[in-house]
């Protein structure tokens, strides 16, 4: 049975979960950017 008041009460927890997802995606993007900027030691060039 759907209870609208319970949905409103759990919005806080869903927001915290989404914030965590965005923080992790940001960390992965930052790490990828930093790794891409590192100089490579490729001897074939």
XYZ file of C-alpha atoms in Angstrom:
45
model
C 0.000 0.000 0.000
C 1.400 3.379 -1.043
C 1.656 5.918 1.757
C 2.568 9.394 0.483
C 3.834 10.572 3.876
C 6.374 7.734 3.969
C 7.564 8.716 0.486
C 8.144 12.283 1.723
C 10.011 10.968 4.776
C 12.367 8.873 2.623
C 13.205 11.654 0.164
C 16.011 12.727 2.523
C 17.648 9.291 2.309
C 17.232 9.127 -1.469
C 18.859 12.567 -1.749
C 21.827 11.447 0.353
C 22.206 8.363 -1.844
C 22.141 10.418 -5.044
C 24.682 12.845 -3.584
C 26.962 9.884 -2.866
C 26.616 8.666 -6.448
C 27.525 12.102 -7.843
C 30.527 12.385 -5.510
C 31.854 8.983 -6.628
C 31.346 9.879 -10.313
C 33.211 13.144 -9.708
C 36.114 11.315 -8.066
C 36.327 8.865 -10.983
C 36.261 11.730 -13.508
C 38.982 13.608 -11.598
C 41.178 10.503 -11.372
C 40.740 9.856 -15.108
C 41.678 13.451 -15.910
C 44.795 13.304 -13.706
C 45.908 9.973 -15.182
C 45.432 11.387 -18.692
C 47.684 14.349 -17.885
C 50.559 12.213 -16.597
C 53.480 12.045 -19.026
C 54.006 8.701 -20.678
C 57.396 7.036 -20.921
C 56.822 5.569 -24.386
C 60.214 4.763 -25.978
C 58.714 4.104 -29.458
C 58.113 7.782 -30.263
